[in-house]
Structures are given as structure tokens and as C-alpha cells.
Coordinates of C-alpha atoms in Angstrom, one line a residue:
Chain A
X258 CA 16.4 51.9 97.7
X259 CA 14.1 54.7 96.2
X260 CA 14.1 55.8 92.5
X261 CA 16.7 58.7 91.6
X262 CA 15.0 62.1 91.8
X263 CA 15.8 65.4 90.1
X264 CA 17.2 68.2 92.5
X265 CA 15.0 71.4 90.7
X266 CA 17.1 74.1 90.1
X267 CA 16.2 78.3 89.3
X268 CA 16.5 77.6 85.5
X269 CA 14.3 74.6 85.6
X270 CA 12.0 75.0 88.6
X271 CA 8.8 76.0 86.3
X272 CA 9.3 72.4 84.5
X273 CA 8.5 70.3 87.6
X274 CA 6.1 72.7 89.0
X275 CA 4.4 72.0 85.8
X276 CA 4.4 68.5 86.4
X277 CA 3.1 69.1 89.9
X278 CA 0.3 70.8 88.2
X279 CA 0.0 67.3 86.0
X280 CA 1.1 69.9 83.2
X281 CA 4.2 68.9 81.0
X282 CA 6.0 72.8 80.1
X283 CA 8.0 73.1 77.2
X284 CA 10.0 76.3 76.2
X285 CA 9.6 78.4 72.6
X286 CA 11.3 81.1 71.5
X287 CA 9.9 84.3 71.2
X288 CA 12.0 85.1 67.9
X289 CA 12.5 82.1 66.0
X290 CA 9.9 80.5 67.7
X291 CA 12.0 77.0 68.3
X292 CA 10.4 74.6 71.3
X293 CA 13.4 73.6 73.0
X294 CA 13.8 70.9 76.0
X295 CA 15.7 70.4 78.7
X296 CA 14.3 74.1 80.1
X297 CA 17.2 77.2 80.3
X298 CA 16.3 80.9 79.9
X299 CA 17.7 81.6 76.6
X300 CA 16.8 79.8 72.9
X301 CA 19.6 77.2 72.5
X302 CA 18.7 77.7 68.8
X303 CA 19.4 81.5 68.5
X304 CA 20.8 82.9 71.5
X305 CA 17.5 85.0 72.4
X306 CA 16.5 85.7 76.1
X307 CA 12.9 85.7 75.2
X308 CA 12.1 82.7 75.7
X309 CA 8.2 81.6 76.8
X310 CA 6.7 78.3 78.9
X311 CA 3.5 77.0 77.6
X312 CA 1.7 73.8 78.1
X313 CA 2.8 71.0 75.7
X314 CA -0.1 68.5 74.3
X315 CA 1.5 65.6 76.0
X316 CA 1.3 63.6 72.5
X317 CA 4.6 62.2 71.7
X318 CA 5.6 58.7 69.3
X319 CA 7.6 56.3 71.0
X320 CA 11.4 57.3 69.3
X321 CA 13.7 54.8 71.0
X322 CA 14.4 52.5 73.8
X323 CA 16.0 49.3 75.8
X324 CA 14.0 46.8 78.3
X325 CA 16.7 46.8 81.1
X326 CA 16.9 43.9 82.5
X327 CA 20.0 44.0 85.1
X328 CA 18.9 44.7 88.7
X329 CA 18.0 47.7 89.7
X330 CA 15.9 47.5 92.8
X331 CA 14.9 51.2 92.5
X332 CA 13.0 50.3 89.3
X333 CA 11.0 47.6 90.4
X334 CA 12.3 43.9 90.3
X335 CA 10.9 43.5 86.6
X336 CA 12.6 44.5 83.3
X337 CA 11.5 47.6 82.5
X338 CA 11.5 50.5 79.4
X339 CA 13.8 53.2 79.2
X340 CA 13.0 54.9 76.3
X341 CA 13.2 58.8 74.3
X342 CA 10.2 60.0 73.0
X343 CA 9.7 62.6 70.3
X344 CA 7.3 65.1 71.7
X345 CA 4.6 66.3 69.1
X346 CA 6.2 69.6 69.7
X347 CA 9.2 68.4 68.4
X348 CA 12.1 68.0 71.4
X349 CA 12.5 64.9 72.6
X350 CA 12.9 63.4 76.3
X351 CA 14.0 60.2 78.1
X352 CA 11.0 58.8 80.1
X353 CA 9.6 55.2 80.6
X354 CA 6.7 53.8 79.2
X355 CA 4.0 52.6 81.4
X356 CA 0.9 50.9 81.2
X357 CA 1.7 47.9 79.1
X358 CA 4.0 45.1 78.7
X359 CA 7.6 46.1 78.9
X360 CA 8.2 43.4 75.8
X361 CA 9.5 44.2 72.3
X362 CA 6.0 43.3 71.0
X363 CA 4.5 45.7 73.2
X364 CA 7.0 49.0 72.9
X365 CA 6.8 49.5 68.7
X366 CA 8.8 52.2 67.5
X367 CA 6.8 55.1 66.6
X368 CA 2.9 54.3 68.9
X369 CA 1.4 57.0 69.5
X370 CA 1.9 57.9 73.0
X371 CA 0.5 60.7 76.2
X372 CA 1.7 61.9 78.8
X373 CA 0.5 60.3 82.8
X374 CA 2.0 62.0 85.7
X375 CA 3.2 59.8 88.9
X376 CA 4.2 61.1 92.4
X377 CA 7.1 60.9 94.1
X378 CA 7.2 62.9 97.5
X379 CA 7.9 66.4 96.7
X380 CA 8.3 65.2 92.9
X381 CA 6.8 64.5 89.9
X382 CA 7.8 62.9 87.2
X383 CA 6.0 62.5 83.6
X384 CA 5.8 59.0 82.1
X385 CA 4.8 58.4 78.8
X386 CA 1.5 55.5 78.3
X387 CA 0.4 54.9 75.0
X388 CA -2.4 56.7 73.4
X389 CA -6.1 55.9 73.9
X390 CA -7.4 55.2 70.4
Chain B
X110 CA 50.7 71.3 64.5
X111 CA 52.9 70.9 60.9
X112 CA 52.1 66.7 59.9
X113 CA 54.1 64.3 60.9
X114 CA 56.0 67.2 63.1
X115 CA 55.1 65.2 66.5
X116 CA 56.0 61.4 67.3
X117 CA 55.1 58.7 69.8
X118 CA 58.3 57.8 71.6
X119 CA 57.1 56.1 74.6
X120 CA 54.3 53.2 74.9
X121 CA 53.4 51.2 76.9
X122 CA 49.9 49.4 78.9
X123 CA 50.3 48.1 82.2
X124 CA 52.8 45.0 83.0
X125 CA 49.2 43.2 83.6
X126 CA 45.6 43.5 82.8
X127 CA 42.3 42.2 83.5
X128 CA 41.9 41.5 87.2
X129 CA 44.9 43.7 89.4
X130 CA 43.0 43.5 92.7
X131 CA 46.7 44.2 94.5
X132 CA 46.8 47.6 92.2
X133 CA 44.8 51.3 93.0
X134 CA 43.9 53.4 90.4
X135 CA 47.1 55.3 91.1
X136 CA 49.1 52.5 90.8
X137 CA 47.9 51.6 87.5
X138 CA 49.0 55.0 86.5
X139 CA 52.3 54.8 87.9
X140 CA 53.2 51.1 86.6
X141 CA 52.3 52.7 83.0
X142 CA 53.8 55.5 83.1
X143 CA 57.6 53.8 84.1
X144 CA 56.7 51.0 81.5
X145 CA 56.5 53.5 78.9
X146 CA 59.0 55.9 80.1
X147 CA 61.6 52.5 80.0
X148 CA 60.7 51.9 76.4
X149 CA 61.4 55.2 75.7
X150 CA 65.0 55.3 77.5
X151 CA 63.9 58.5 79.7
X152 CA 63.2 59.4 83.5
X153 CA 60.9 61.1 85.4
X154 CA 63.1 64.6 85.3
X155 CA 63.3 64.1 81.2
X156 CA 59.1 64.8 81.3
X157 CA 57.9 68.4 81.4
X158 CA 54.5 68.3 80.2
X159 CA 51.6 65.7 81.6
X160 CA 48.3 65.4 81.0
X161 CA 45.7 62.4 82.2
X162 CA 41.7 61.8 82.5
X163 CA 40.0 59.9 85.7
X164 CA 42.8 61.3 88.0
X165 CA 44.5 65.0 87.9
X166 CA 47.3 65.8 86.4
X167 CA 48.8 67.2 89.4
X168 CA 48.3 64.1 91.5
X169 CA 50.4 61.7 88.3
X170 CA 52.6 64.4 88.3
X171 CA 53.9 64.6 92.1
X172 CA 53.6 61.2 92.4
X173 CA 55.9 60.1 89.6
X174 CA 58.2 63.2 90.0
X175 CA 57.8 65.4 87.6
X176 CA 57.8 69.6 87.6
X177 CA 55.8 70.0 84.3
X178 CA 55.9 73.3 82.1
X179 CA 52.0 72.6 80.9
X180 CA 49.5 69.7 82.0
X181 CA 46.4 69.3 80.7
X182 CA 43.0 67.1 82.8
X183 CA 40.7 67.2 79.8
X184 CA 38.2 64.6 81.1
X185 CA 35.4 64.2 78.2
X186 CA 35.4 60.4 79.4
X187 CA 37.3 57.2 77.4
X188 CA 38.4 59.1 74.3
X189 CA 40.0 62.0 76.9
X190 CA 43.3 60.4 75.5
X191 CA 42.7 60.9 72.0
X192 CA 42.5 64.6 73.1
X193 CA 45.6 64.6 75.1
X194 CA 47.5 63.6 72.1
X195 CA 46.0 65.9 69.9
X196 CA 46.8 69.0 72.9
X197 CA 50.3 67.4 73.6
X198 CA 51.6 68.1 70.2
X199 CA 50.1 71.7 69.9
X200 CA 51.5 72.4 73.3
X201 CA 54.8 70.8 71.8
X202 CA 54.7 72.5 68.6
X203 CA 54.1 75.5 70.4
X204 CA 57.2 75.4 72.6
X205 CA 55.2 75.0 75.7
X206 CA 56.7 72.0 76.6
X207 CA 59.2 69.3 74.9
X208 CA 58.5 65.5 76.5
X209 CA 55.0 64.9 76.8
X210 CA 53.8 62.0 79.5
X211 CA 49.6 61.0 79.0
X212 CA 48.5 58.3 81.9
X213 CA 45.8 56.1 82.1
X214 CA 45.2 53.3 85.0
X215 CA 41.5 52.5 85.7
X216 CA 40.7 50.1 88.2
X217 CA 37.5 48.9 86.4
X218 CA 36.7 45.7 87.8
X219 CA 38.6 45.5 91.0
X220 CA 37.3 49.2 92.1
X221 CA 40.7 49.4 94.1
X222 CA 41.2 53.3 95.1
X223 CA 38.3 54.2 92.6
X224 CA 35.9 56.9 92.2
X225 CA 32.2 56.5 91.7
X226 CA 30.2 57.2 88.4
X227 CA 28.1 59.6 90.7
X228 CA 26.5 62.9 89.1
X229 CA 24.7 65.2 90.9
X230 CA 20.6 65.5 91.2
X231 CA 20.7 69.2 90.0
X232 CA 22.8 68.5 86.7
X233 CA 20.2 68.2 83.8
X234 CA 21.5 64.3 83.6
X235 CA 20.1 64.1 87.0
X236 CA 17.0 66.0 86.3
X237 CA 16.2 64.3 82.8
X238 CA 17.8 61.3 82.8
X239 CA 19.0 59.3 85.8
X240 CA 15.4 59.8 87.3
X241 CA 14.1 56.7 84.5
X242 CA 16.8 54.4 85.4
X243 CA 19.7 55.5 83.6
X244 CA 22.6 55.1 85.2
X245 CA 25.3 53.3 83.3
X246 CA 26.4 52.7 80.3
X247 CA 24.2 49.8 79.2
X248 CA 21.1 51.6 80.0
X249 CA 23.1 54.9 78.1
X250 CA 24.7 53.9 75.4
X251 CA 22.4 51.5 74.0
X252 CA 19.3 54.1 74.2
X253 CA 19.5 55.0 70.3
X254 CA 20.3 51.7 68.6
X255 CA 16.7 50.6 68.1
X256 CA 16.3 53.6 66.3
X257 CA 19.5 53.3 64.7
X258 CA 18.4 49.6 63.4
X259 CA 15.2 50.6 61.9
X260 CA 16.5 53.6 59.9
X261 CA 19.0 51.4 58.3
X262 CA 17.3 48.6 58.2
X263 CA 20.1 46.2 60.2
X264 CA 19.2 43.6 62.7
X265 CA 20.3 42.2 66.3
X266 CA 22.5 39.6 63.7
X267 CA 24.5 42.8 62.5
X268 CA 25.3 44.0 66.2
X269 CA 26.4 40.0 66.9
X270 CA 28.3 39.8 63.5
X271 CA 30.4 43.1 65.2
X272 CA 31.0 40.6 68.1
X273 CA 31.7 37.3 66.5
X274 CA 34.3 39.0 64.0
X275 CA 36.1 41.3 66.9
X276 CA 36.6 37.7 69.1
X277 CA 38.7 36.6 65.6
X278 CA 41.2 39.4 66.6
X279 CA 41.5 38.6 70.1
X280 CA 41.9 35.1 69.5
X281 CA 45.4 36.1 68.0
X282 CA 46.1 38.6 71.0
X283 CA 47.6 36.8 74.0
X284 CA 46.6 39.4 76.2
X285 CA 42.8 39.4 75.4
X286 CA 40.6 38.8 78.1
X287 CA 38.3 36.8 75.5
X288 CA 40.1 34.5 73.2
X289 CA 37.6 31.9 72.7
X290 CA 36.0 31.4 69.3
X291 CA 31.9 33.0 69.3
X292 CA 29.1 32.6 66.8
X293 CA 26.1 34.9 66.0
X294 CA 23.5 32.4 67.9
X295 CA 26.5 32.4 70.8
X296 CA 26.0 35.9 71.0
X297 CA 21.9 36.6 70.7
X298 CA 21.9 33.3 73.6
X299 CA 24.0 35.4 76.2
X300 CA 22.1 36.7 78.7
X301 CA 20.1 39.8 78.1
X302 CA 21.5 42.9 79.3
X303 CA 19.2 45.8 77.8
X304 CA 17.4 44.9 75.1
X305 CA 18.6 44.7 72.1
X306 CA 21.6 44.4 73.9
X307 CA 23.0 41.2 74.9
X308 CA 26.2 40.3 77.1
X309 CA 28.1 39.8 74.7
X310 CA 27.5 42.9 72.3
X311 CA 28.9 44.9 75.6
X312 CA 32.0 45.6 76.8
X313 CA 34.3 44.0 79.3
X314 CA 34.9 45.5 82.9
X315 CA 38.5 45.1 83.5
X316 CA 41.4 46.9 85.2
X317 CA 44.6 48.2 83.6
X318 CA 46.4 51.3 82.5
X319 CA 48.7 52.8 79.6
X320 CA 50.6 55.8 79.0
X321 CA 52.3 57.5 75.9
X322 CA 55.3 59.8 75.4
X323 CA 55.4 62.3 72.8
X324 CA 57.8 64.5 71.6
X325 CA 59.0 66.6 68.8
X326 CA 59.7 64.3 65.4
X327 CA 63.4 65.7 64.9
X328 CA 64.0 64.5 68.3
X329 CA 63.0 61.0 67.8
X330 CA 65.4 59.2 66.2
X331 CA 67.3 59.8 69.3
X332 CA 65.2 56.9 71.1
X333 CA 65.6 53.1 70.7
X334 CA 61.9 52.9 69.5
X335 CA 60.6 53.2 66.1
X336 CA 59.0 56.8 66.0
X337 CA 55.3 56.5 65.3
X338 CA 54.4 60.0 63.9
X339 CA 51.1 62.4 64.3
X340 CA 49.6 63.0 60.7
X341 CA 46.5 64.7 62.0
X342 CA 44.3 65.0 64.7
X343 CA 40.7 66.1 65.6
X344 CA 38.2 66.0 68.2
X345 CA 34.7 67.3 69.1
X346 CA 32.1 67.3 71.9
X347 CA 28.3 67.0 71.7
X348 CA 26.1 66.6 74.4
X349 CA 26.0 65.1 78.4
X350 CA 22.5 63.7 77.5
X351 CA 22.6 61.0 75.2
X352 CA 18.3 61.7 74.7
X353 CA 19.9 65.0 73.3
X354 CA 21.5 64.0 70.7
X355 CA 20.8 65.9 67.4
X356 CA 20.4 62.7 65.2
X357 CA 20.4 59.2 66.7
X358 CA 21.7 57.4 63.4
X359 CA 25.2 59.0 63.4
X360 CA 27.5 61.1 66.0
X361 CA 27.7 64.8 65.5
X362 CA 31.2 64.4 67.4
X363 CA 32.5 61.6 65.5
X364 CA 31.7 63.2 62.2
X365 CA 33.3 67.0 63.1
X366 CA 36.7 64.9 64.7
X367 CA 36.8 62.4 62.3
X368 CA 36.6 65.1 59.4
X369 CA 39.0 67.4 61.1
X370 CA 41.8 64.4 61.3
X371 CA 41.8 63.5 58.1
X372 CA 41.6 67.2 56.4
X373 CA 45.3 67.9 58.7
X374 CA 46.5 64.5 57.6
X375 CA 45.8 65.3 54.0
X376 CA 44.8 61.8 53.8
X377 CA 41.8 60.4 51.8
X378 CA 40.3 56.6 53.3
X379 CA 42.0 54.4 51.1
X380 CA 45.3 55.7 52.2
X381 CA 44.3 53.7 55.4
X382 CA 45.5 50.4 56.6
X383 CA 44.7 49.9 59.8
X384 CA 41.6 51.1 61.9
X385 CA 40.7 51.0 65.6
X386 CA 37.5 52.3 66.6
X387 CA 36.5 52.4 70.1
X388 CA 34.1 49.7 70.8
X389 CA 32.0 50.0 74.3
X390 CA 29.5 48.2 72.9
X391 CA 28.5 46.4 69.8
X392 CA 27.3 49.5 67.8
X393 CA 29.8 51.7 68.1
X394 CA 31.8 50.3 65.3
X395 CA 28.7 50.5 62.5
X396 CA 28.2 54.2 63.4
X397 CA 32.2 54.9 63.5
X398 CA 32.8 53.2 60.2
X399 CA 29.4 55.3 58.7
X400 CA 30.6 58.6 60.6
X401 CA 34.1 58.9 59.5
X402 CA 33.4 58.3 56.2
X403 CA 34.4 54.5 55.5
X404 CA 31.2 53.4 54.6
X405 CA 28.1 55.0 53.0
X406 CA 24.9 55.2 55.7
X407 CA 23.1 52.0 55.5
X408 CA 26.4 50.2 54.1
X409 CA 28.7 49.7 57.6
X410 CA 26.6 46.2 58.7
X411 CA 27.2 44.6 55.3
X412 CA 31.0 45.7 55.0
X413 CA 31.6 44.2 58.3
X414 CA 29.8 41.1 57.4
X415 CA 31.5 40.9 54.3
X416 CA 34.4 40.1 56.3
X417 CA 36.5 43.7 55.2
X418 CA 37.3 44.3 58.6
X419 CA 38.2 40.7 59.7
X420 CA 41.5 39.2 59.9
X421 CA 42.6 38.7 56.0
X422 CA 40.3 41.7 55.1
X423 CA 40.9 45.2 53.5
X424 CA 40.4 47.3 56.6
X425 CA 41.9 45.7 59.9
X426 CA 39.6 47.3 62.3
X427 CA 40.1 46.9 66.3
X428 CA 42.7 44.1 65.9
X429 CA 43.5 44.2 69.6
X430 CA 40.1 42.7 70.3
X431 CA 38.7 45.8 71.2
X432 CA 36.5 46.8 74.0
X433 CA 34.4 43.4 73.3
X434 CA 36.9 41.2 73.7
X435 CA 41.0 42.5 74.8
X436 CA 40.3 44.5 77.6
X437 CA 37.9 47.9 78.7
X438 CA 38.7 49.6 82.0
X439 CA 36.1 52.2 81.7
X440 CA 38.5 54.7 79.5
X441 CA 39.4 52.1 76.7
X442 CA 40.9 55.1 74.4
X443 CA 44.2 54.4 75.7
X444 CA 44.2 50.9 74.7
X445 CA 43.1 51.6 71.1
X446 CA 46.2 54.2 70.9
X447 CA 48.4 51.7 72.2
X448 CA 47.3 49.2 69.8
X449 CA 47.5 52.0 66.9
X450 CA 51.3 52.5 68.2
X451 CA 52.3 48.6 67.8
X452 CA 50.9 48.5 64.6
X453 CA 53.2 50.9 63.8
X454 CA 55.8 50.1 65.2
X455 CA 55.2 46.6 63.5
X456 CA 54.9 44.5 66.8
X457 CA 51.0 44.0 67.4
X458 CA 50.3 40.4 68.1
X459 CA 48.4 40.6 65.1
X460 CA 50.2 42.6 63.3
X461 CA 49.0 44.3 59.7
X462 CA 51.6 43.2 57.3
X463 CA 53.2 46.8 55.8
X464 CA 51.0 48.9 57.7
X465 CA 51.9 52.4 57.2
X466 CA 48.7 54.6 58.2
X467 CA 46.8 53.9 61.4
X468 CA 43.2 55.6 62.2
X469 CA 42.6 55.6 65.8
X470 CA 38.9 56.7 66.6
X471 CA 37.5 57.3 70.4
X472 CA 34.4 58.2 72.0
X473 CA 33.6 59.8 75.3
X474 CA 30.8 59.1 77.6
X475 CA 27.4 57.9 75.7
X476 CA 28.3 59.6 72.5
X477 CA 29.1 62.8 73.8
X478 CA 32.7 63.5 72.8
X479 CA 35.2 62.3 70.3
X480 CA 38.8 62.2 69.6
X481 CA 40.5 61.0 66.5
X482 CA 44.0 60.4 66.1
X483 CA 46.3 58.9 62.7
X484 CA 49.2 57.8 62.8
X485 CA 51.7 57.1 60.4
X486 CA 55.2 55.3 60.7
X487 CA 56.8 57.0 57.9
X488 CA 59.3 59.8 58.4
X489 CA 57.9 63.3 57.3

């Protein structure tokens, strides 16, 4: 059984190219300047079409998350984090967090986290690892 | 809708619930529906509106026989009911219609004639979510509680506490699933589900089904019922993605629905004496009691601990058992406005001695909609 992957569509393509491109792409608004996630063409904030992709930081703090520990043979056969970040940008997104224990002593609200990028076939998907002092 | 200008004529839940393996989803609708079209003295030809969630409305209504003047398959997931009520009596008031019928049969555990939770890759859920390993409600609902706990400051205890004190209720209900007595410890030793979550802070996964009549209030003294009355009603909708929500310490949608209810009822909270808040998991009742305005932020954990919302206290909440403990087919909204209804009427099996206001909260997927109903059993 394989992990569920997105299906890209026209209004969110430029995301997971980014992530191809081991970039993570946020939106901002051109007039009130809002960064904005999940990616549409229009400031969710305002209304505005003039909306802009950049290149996030990749620094986000661990916001919130649950160890799952029901079977999901698609995630591994260990408990494992699925957690919201806060981006340093300010939207936040679901992800896991890799590269340490999936324990409660390991995931502490608010680490400093970055952004790792793992392959899938055609897809990418961004994970979040915490930050390298 | 004029207060108190719409009654509940009709109720009823399923003749059985729990495990109906020799029932489909359609089934459970059907066996509803008659139940509570029997207690209301009516027949299929004496229903012109209908409106359901989880099937259409035009598959309840050929199938039970009836040639509705307005339907309604507002589907925000298990508080979809909650909204039916609240569209019923506009539609009523309005003169669309005049005998509203709102099914509800789920064949939760038995999957008999079922659906599947399925959502497409391309939807932004499928793009930004379900990739992780979210999937179902444990992994869903549960996502903001840690944060939740450390802004207030309450513990995996206070999520048990919710547990321990909802199992009081069912243990008076002879329909609950769960009538055995719980502790705290009993609870935080169950087997790990999603941390913090634990078996027993989540729901059940049962089958069953309910349905509701409404009509206009001059009309209801006409059936053999007591009339339980509509005082006001709200509802609201957030957002698919529960990592999208704007704050994860309270529920945009509870807080607009709850405050729209109460402002038509013209009712302030200690006019309230009986409360059922939909209960999916252990949380939901902390964050309904702080979003409709029982209890201030930061205060919800302690008031439940205190015992106000166990049997004896000042605020009944989710005597039924709830979604912990009675019965949750994957819609539970129904069975919190059937519960409402019997308090009402003055038949629950554990009833609220001279109950006369009923709050009847709901939520809808993983926080992203909301319906609130009250009820009162006083004539207008």
C-alpha cells in the first residue's frame, strides 16, 4: 500500500514544482501583502488577484500534533507524527516531523524546525526536521 | 423564523442501535423515519418537505413515499441535522412547505450499504492533508488539542475527566452502548489511539438512525406528543482543513452558531437547563462549553471537574451518554437532537427534573461546521 499523494491541480501546480525544485513556495499579496497557504490565485485576505510566489525560509516551530499509532501500513509500521507547523512566514501547514523520535519527549511544542524534502515518484512532499542548532 | 413559532412533532431513533448487521444504510433511514412518523400519528402522504445528510433527499423521499414541496441535502457532516432543523422551520415559516421529515441511518460499524470516507487527490484535503497520514477522524480531530492543552494549561486528566463523567450518564441510559462505570487511570490505560488520545477519549463506531418531524407550533397540539418548540437556531461553517483553522483553542463555527442561537432565542445561559454538545472525541465538550459562552477560556476543564455537568449538577450536559459512551454512527447530531427532544418531552432515561430549555450544539467534520439548536417545551 503506498502513501496518499496529492493530484497537482492549475491553481496549485507552482507549489509542488517548488518542492520538486527542494524549494517550499508560499503566496503574498501584492496589496496587503498577507502570505497565505494552501496556494489559490487571489489574496484569501482581501480579495486581490495580485498575488506573488516566492521562496519561503523553510523555518517553522512545531505548532501541534498526535503520534498515530493505529495501523496504517502506508506510513510505516511505527507510530508516527502528524503534526501543523507554523511557518516563520506565518501560515501554517500539516506535515510530519522526521528525523527524531516520534515520542512526546522528542516532538515539544514550539522546536524550532526546517524544512527536508523527500521523493515520491512524480512527487514531492516537504517534511519538517528540527532545526540544526 | 418568529420563536417558539416551529415545533418537534415527530421523534424517534431507530427500533435498535449499536450493531444492525441485517440493516443498510437505507434501511436505517426508513425504520426511523416510520418510528417517528408513528409517534407523531402521520403517514408518508402527510410529509411535504424532507431533508437528510449521508444519503439524498430524493433517494429517502421515493423510497418512503413522499412528493415533497422543498428538500434540502445540506451535508456539512454530523451536525448536517442541526442545519436541517434550523432550514425546516424557515422553509415552514415561509410557507414552502408544512410537515417537515429530517432522516438519519448510518451504518457505522456494520458498513452494510455504505459509502466510503474517500476525497479526491486534487481537493486541497488531498493535496495538504491526507498525503501525512490523515485520514480519519482520530488522526483529524485530535490534530489541535495539544495546542489547545498548553494554551490553557489542562492535562490528559481533563480530556479523561470528560470521559469518566459522560459514562455516569450512560450508566442511567439503557440504550448506551457503554454503561460500565470508568475512572481517570481507566481511561489514560486504554490503548493509545493518537496521542494524546486514548480509546477511550474517542468516540464509539456504531450503527443506527433517527428522524424528526416538524411543523408549524399552532398545528401542534393537534398530535398526541408533547410539542417541543424551536426558540432559536444558528449555524456556521469554517474550513475543510482542520490545519486551517484560524485559532486552534476555540471554533470559529461554534462561536458564530452558538451566538446566532441564543441572540433569536432571546435567551441568556442561565436560562439553560439542559445541554448536549456533540462529543466525537474527548475535547469537544471543553471547547463547546468555552465557545458558546458557558464558561470563560481556561475555565471549561475545571467546571466539568467540579462535577456541574455530572448527574446532580447545575448544567446536565450530554445526558444520553454522548458520543463516548450511548452511541456515534458517524453523524451523531441526530442522536443529541433526539436526546434534546426527550428531555423535553420529559421522557429521557435520565431525565432533568423540570427542564424547560434545552441547548443542542453539533459539529461537522473536524471542526469545520456547526449547528446549534434550543429548544424549549413551553408554549409561545
Amino acid at each position: 500500500m503506498d502513501r496518499a499523494l496529492p493530484q497537482p491541480t492549475p491553481e496549485t501546480q507552482h507549489f509542488w514544482d517548488g518542492c520538486a525544485a527542494q524549494e517550499l513556495r508560499l503566496q503574498r499579496c501584492g496589496e496587503c501583502q498577507d502570505s497565505y497557504f494552501p496556494p489559490r490565485p487571489f489574496c484569501p485576505k482581501c480579495g486581490s488577484r495580485q498575488v506573488e510566489i516566492y521562496r519561503a525560509s523553510g523555518k517553522a516551530t512545531l505548532y501541534s500534533y498526535v503520534i498515530n499509532h493505529r495501523p496504517r501500513p502506508d506510513m510505516g509500521t511505527e507510530p508516527h507524527s502528524i503534526a501543523v507547523v507554523e511557518l516563520a512566514e506565518g501560515p501554517r501547514m500539516m506535515t510530519n516531523i522526521v528525523g527524531c523520535p516520534q515520542t512526546p519527549e522528542a516532538l515539544v511544542l514550539d522546536m524550532p524546525l526546517e524544512v527536508t524534502f523527500e521523493s515520491f515518484g512524480a512527487i514531492t512532499l516537504p517534511f519538517f526536521k528540527p532545526a540544526e542548532a | 423564523m418568529t420563536p417558539g413559532s416551529i415545533a418537534v412533532v415527530g421523534a424517534a431513533e431507530t427500533t435498535r442501535l449499536g450493531k444492525i448487521p441485517d440493516m443498510s444504510v437505507i434501511g436505517l433511514h426508513a425504520d426511523a423515519a416510520l418510528n417517528a412518523m408513528a409517534d407523531a400519528g402521520l403517514k408518508a402522504s402527510d410529509i411535504d418537505g424532507v431533508a437528510t445528510a449521508g444519503a439524498s433527499p430524493v433517494e429517502i423521499a421515493h423510497y418512503l413515499g413522499i412528493t415533497p414541496t422543498w428538500a434540502d441535502g445540506t451535508a456539512v457532516g454530523g451536525c448536517s441535522f442541526m442545519l436541517h432543523v434550523r432550514h425546516a422551520a424557515a422553509a415552514i415559516a415561509e410557507g414552502l412547505c408544512n410537515t417537515v421529515l429530517i432522516t438519519h441511518g448510518e451504518s457505522g460499524r456494520s458498513r452494510v450499504g455504505a459509502g466510503g470516507f474517500g476525497r479526491s487527490p486534487s481537493s486541497l484535503m488531498g493535496q495538504f492533508e491526507m498525503p501525512y497520514g490523515v485520514t480519519s477522524p482520530p488522526t483529524m480531530f485530535t490534530i489541535p488539542v495539544l495546542r489547545y492543552l498548553k494554551a490553557r494549561g489542562y492535562t490528559v486528566e481533563d480530556l479523561a475527566t470528560v470521559s469518566v463523567i459522560q459514562r455516569e450518564w450512560a450508566a442511567k441510559n439503557p440504550r448506551a452502548s457503554f454503561k460500565d462505570p470508568i475512572s481517570v487511570a481507566d481511561v489514560l490505560n486504554s490503548p493509545m489511539i493518537a496521542w494524546p488520545f486514548r480509546m477511550l477519549m474517542c468516540c464509539l463506531v456504531t450503527d443506527g438512525g433517527g428522524a424528526l418531524i416538524l411543523t408549524r407550533a399552532e398545528r401542534a397540539r393537534d398530535f398526541p406528543q408533547r410539542p417541543v418548540y424551536i426558540l432559536g437556531a444558528g449555524e456556521s461553517v469554517e474550513t475543510p482543513m482542520v490545519s486551517q483553522m484560524e485559532d486552534f483553542t476555540s471554533s470559529k463555527a461554534f462561536r458564530v452558531s452558538g451566538k446566532k442561537a441564543f441572540a433569536e432565542a432571546g435567551i441568556g445561559h442561565a436560562d439553560v437547563d439542559h445541554l448536549m454538545i456533540y462529543d466525537a472525541f474527548a475535547h469537544l465538550p471543553l471547547y463547546g462549553l468555552e465557545d458558546l459562552g458557558f464558561c470563560e477560556p481556561g475555565e471549561a476543564a475545571a467546571f466539568i471537574r467540579d462535577r456541574n455537568t455530572a448527574p446532580g449538577g447545575k448544567l446536565p450536559l450530554n445526558t444520553n451518554g454522548g458520543g463516548l459512551s450511548y452511541m456515534h454512527s458517524g453523524m451523531y447530531g441526530m442522536y443529541a437532537l433526539q436526546e434534546s427532544v426527550r428531555q423535553m418531552r420529559g421522557i429521557a432515561p435520565a431525565q432533568v427534573p423540570g427542564a424547560k430549555i434545552s441547548v443542542c450544539h453539533g459539529v461537522g467534520g473536524m471542526f469545520a461546521a456547526s449547528g446549534t439548536v434550543i429548544f424549549t417545551n413551553e408554549a409561545p
